[in-house]
GROMACS .gro file of C-alpha atoms in nm:
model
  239
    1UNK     CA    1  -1.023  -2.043  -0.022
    2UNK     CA    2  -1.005  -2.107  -0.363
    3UNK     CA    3  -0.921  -1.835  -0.572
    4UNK     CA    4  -0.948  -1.978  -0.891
    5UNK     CA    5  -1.160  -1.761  -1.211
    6UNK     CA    6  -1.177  -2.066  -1.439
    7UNK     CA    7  -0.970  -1.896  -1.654
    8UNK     CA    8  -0.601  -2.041  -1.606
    9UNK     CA    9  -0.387  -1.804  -1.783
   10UNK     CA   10  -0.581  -1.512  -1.594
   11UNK     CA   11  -0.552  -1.671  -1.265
   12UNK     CA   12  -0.172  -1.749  -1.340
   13UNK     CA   13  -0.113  -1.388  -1.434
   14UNK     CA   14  -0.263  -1.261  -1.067
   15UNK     CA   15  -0.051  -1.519  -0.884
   16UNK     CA   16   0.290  -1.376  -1.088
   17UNK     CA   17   0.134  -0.982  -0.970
   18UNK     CA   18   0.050  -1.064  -0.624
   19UNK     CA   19   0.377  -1.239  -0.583
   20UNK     CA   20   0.506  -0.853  -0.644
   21UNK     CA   21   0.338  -0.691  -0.390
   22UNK     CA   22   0.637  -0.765  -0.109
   23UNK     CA   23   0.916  -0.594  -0.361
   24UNK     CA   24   1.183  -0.633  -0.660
   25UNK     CA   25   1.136  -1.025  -0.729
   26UNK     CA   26   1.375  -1.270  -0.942
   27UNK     CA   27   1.263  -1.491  -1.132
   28UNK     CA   28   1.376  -1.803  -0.949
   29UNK     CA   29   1.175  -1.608  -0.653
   30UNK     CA   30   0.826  -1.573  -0.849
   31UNK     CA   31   0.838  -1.928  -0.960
   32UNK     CA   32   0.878  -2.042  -0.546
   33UNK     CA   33   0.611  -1.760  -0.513
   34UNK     CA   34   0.356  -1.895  -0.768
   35UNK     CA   35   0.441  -2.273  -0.755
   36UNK     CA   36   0.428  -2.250  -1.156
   37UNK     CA   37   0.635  -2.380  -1.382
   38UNK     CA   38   0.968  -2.174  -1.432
   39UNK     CA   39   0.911  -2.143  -1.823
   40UNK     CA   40   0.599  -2.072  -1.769
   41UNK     CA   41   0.638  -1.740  -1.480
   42UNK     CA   42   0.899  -1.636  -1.754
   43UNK     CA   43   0.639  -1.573  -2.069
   44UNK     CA   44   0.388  -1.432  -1.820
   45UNK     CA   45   0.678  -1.224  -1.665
   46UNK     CA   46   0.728  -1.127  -1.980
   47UNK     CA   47   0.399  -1.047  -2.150
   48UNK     CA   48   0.313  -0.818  -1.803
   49UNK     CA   49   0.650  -0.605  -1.916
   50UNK     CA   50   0.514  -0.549  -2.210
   51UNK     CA   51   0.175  -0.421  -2.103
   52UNK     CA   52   0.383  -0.220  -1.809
   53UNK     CA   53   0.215  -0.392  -1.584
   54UNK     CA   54   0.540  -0.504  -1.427
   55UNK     CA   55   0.863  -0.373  -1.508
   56UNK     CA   56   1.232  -0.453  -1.450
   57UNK     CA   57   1.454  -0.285  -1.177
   58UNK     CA   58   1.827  -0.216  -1.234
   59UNK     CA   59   1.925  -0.585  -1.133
   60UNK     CA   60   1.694  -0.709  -1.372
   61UNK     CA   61   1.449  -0.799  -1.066
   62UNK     CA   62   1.050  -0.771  -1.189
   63UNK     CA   63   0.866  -0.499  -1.007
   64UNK     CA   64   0.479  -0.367  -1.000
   65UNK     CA   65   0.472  -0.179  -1.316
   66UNK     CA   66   0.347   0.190  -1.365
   67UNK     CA   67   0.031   0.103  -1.565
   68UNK     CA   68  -0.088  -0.041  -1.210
   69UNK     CA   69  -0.040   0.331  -1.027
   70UNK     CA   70  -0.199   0.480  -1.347
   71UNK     CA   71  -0.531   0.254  -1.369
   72UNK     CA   72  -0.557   0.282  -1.006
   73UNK     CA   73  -0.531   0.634  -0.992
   74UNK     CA   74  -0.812   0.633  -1.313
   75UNK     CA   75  -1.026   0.445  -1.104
   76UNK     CA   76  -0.941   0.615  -0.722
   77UNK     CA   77  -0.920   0.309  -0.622
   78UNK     CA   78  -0.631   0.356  -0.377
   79UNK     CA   79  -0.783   0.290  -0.053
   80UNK     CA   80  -0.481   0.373   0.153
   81UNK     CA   81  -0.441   0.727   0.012
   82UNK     CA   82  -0.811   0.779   0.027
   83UNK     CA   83  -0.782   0.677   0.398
   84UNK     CA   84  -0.446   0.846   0.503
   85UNK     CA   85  -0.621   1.195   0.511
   86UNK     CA   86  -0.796   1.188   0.867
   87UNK     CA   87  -0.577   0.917   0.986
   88UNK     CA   88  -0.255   1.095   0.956
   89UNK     CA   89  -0.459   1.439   1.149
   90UNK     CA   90  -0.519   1.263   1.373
   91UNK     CA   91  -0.206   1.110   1.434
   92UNK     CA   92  -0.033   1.465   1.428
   93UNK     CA   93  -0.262   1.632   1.671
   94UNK     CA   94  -0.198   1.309   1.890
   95UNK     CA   95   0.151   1.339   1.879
   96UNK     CA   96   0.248   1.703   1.777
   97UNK     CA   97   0.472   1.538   1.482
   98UNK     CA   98   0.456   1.545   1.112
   99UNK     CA   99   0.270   1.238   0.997
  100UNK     CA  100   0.335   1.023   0.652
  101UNK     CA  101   0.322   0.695   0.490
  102UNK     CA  102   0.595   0.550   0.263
  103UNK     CA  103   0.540   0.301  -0.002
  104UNK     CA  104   0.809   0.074  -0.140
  105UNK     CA  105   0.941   0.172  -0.453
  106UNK     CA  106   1.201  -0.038  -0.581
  107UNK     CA  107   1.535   0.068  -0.445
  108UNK     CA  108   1.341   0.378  -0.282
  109UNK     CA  109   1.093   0.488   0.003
  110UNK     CA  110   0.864   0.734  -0.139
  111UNK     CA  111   0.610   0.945   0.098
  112UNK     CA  112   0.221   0.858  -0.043
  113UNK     CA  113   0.043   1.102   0.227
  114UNK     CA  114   0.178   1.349   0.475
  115UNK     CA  115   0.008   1.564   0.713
  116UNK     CA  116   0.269   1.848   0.857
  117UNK     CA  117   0.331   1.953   1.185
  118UNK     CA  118   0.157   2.376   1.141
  119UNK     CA  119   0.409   2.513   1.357
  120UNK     CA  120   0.704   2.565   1.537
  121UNK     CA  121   1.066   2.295   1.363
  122UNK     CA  122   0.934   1.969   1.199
  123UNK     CA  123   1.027   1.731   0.929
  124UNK     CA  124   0.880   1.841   0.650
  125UNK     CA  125   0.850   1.549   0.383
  126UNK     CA  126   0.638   1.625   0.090
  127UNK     CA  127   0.443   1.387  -0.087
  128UNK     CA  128   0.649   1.213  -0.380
  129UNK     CA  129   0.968   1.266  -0.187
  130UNK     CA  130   1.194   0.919  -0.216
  131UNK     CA  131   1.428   0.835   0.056
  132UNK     CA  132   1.667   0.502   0.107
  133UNK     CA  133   1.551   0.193   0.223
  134UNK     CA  134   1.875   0.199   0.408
  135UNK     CA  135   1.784   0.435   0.741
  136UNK     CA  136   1.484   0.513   0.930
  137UNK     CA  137   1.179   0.378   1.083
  138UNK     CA  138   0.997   0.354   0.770
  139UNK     CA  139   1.232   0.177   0.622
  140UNK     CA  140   1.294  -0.085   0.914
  141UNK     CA  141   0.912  -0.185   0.857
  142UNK     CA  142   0.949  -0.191   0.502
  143UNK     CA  143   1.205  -0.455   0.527
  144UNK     CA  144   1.154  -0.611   0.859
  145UNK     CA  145   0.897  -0.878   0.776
  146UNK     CA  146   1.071  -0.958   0.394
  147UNK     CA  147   1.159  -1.307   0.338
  148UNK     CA  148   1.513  -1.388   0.387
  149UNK     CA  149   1.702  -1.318   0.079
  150UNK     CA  150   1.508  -0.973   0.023
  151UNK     CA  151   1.584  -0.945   0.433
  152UNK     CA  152   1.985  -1.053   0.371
  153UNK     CA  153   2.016  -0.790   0.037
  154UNK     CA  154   1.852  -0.509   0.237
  155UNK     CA  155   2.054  -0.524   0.495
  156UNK     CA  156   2.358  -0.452   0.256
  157UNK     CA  157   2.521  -0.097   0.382
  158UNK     CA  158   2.222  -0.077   0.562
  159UNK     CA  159   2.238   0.184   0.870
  160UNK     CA  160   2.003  -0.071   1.117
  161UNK     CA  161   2.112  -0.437   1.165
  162UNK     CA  162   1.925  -0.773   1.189
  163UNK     CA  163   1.917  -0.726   1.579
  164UNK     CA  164   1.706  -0.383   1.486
  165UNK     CA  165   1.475  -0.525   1.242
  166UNK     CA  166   1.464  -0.838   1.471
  167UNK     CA  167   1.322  -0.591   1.749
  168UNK     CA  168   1.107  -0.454   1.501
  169UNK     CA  169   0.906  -0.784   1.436
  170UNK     CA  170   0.878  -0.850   1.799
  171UNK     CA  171   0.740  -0.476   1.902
  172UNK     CA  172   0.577  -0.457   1.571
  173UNK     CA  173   0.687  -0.116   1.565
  174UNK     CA  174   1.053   0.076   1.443
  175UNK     CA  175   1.228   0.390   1.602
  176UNK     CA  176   1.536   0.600   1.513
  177UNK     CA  177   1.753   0.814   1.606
  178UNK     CA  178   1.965   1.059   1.329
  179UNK     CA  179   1.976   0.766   1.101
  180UNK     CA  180   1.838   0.932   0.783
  181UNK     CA  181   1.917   1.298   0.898
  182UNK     CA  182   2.102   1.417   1.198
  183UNK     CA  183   1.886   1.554   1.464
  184UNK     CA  184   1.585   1.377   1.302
  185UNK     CA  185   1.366   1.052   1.510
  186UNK     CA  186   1.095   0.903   1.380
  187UNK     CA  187   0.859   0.586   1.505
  188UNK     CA  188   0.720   0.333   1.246
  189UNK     CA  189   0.422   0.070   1.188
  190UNK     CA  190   0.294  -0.113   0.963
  191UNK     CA  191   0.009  -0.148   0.764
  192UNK     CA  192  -0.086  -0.483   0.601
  193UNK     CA  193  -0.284  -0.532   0.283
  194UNK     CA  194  -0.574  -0.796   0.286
  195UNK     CA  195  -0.342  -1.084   0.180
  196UNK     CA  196  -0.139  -1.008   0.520
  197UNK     CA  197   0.157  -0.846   0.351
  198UNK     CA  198   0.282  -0.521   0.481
  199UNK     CA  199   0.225  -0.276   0.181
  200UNK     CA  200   0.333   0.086   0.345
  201UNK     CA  201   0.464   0.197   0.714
  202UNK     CA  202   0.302   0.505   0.859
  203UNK     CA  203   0.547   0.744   1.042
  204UNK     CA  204   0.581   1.027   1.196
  205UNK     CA  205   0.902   1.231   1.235
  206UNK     CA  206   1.052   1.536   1.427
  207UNK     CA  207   1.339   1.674   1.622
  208UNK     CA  208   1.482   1.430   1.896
  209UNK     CA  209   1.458   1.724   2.151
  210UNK     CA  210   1.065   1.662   2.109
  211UNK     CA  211   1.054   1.290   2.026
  212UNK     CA  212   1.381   1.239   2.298
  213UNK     CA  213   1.596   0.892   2.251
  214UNK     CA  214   1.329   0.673   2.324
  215UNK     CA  215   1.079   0.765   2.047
  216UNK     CA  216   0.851   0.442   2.096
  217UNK     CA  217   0.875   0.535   2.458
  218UNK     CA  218   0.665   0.788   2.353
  219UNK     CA  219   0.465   0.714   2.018
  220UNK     CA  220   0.423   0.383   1.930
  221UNK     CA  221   0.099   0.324   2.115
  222UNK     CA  222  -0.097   0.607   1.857
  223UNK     CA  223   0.127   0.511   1.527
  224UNK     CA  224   0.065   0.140   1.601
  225UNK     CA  225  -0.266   0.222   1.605
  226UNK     CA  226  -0.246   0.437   1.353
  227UNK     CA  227  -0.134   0.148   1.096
  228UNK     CA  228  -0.420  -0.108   1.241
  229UNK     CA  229  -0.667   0.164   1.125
  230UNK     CA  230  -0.519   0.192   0.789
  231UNK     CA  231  -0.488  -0.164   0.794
  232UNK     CA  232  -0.895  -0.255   0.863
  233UNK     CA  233  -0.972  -0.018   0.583
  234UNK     CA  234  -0.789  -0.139   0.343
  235UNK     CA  235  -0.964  -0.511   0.420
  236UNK     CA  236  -1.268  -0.374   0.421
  237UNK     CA  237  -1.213  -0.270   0.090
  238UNK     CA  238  -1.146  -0.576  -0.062
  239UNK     CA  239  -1.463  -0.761   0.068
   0.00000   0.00000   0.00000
């Protein structure tokens, strides 16, 4: 399909942003990305920072921006919040669990939507909390389907190995066990934005008593699901 506006320095600009959707980006990265010219990702690069429409991490990688979460936010155009609500119910009263997504953040994990268990111990993760990309579910799904250097530099100190997120691409689903918190298991999926990228990992989390030490055992049927429903919306959005 082509995607083309007829106006190249628009069009060139989108490529550079939706090359950012998958995480912190170099600039040798964006040009392989985009297929433009190095000099030419660079001024764009460039020109975005300056709007905030990208910004730089602490490595100097470029990242989505904050003017993005503000214009979307101005518009409510963020169709995965505005469709978390009755998915994540649902998933609680399906598995008796707290429920969230996480979003990629940089360096961070940070909870979009939550829906708590009412009663009785739980997980409690409010929205805006951050959490590592280093342990977890969430943040084996996060990573799992990255290309190779992002894969390789996430895996640094990491709690879960390549065997783990190599599981996690075959099941299409993560567990664990005490890896962010002792005492704490949580199942993962993901959900994919319309290009086919996976944007945000629904969850839910609990005591291991409950969820035992075979979490998916249990779960990953409904949070699978879960993330396909989020997943449908989200493309039906864009058409």
């Amino acid at each position: 399909m082509d995607n083309s506006s007829g106006v190249g320095v628009i069009d060139k600009a989108a490529r550079v942003l939706d090359a950012l959707e998958a995480g912190p980006t170099t600039l040798a990265q964006l040009v392989a990305a985009t297929g433009l010219a190095r000099p030419t990702v660079h001024r764009l690069a460039l020109a975005l920072v300056h709007h905030r429409l990208v910004s730089r991490d602490i490595q100097g990688r470029f990242v989505l921006g904050s003017r993005l979460v503000e214009l979307a936010s101005a518009a409510g155009e963020d169709r995965l919040i505005a469709s978390a609500g009755p998915v994540l119910m649902q998933l609680r009263d399906a598995t008796g669990e707290s429920a969230q997504i996480f979003r990629r953040q940089g360096e961070w994990r940070v909870c979009v939507a939550s829906a708590e268990r009412p009663i009785g111990l739980r997980d409690t993760i409010p929205v805006g909390t951050q959490l590592s990309m280093k342990a977890g579910s969430a943040a084996q799904v996060l990573l799992a389907w990255e290309d190779h250097d992002r894969l390789l530099e996430g895996l640094q100190t990491a709690r879960f190995t390549p065997t783990v997120l190599a599981g996690v691409r075959r099941r299409g689903w993560g567990q664990s066990l005490g890896e962010r918190e002792p005492g704490v298991a949580s199942v993962s999926a993901p959900v994919r934005g319309p290009s086919g990228r996976v944007i945000a990992a629904v969850s839910i989390s609990g005591p291991i008593e409950r969820l035992t030490r075979q979490p998916g055992r249990l779960h990953a049927e409904v949070v699978c699901n879960a993330g396909r429903v989020l997943t449908e919306a989200l493309r039906k959005g864009s058409d």
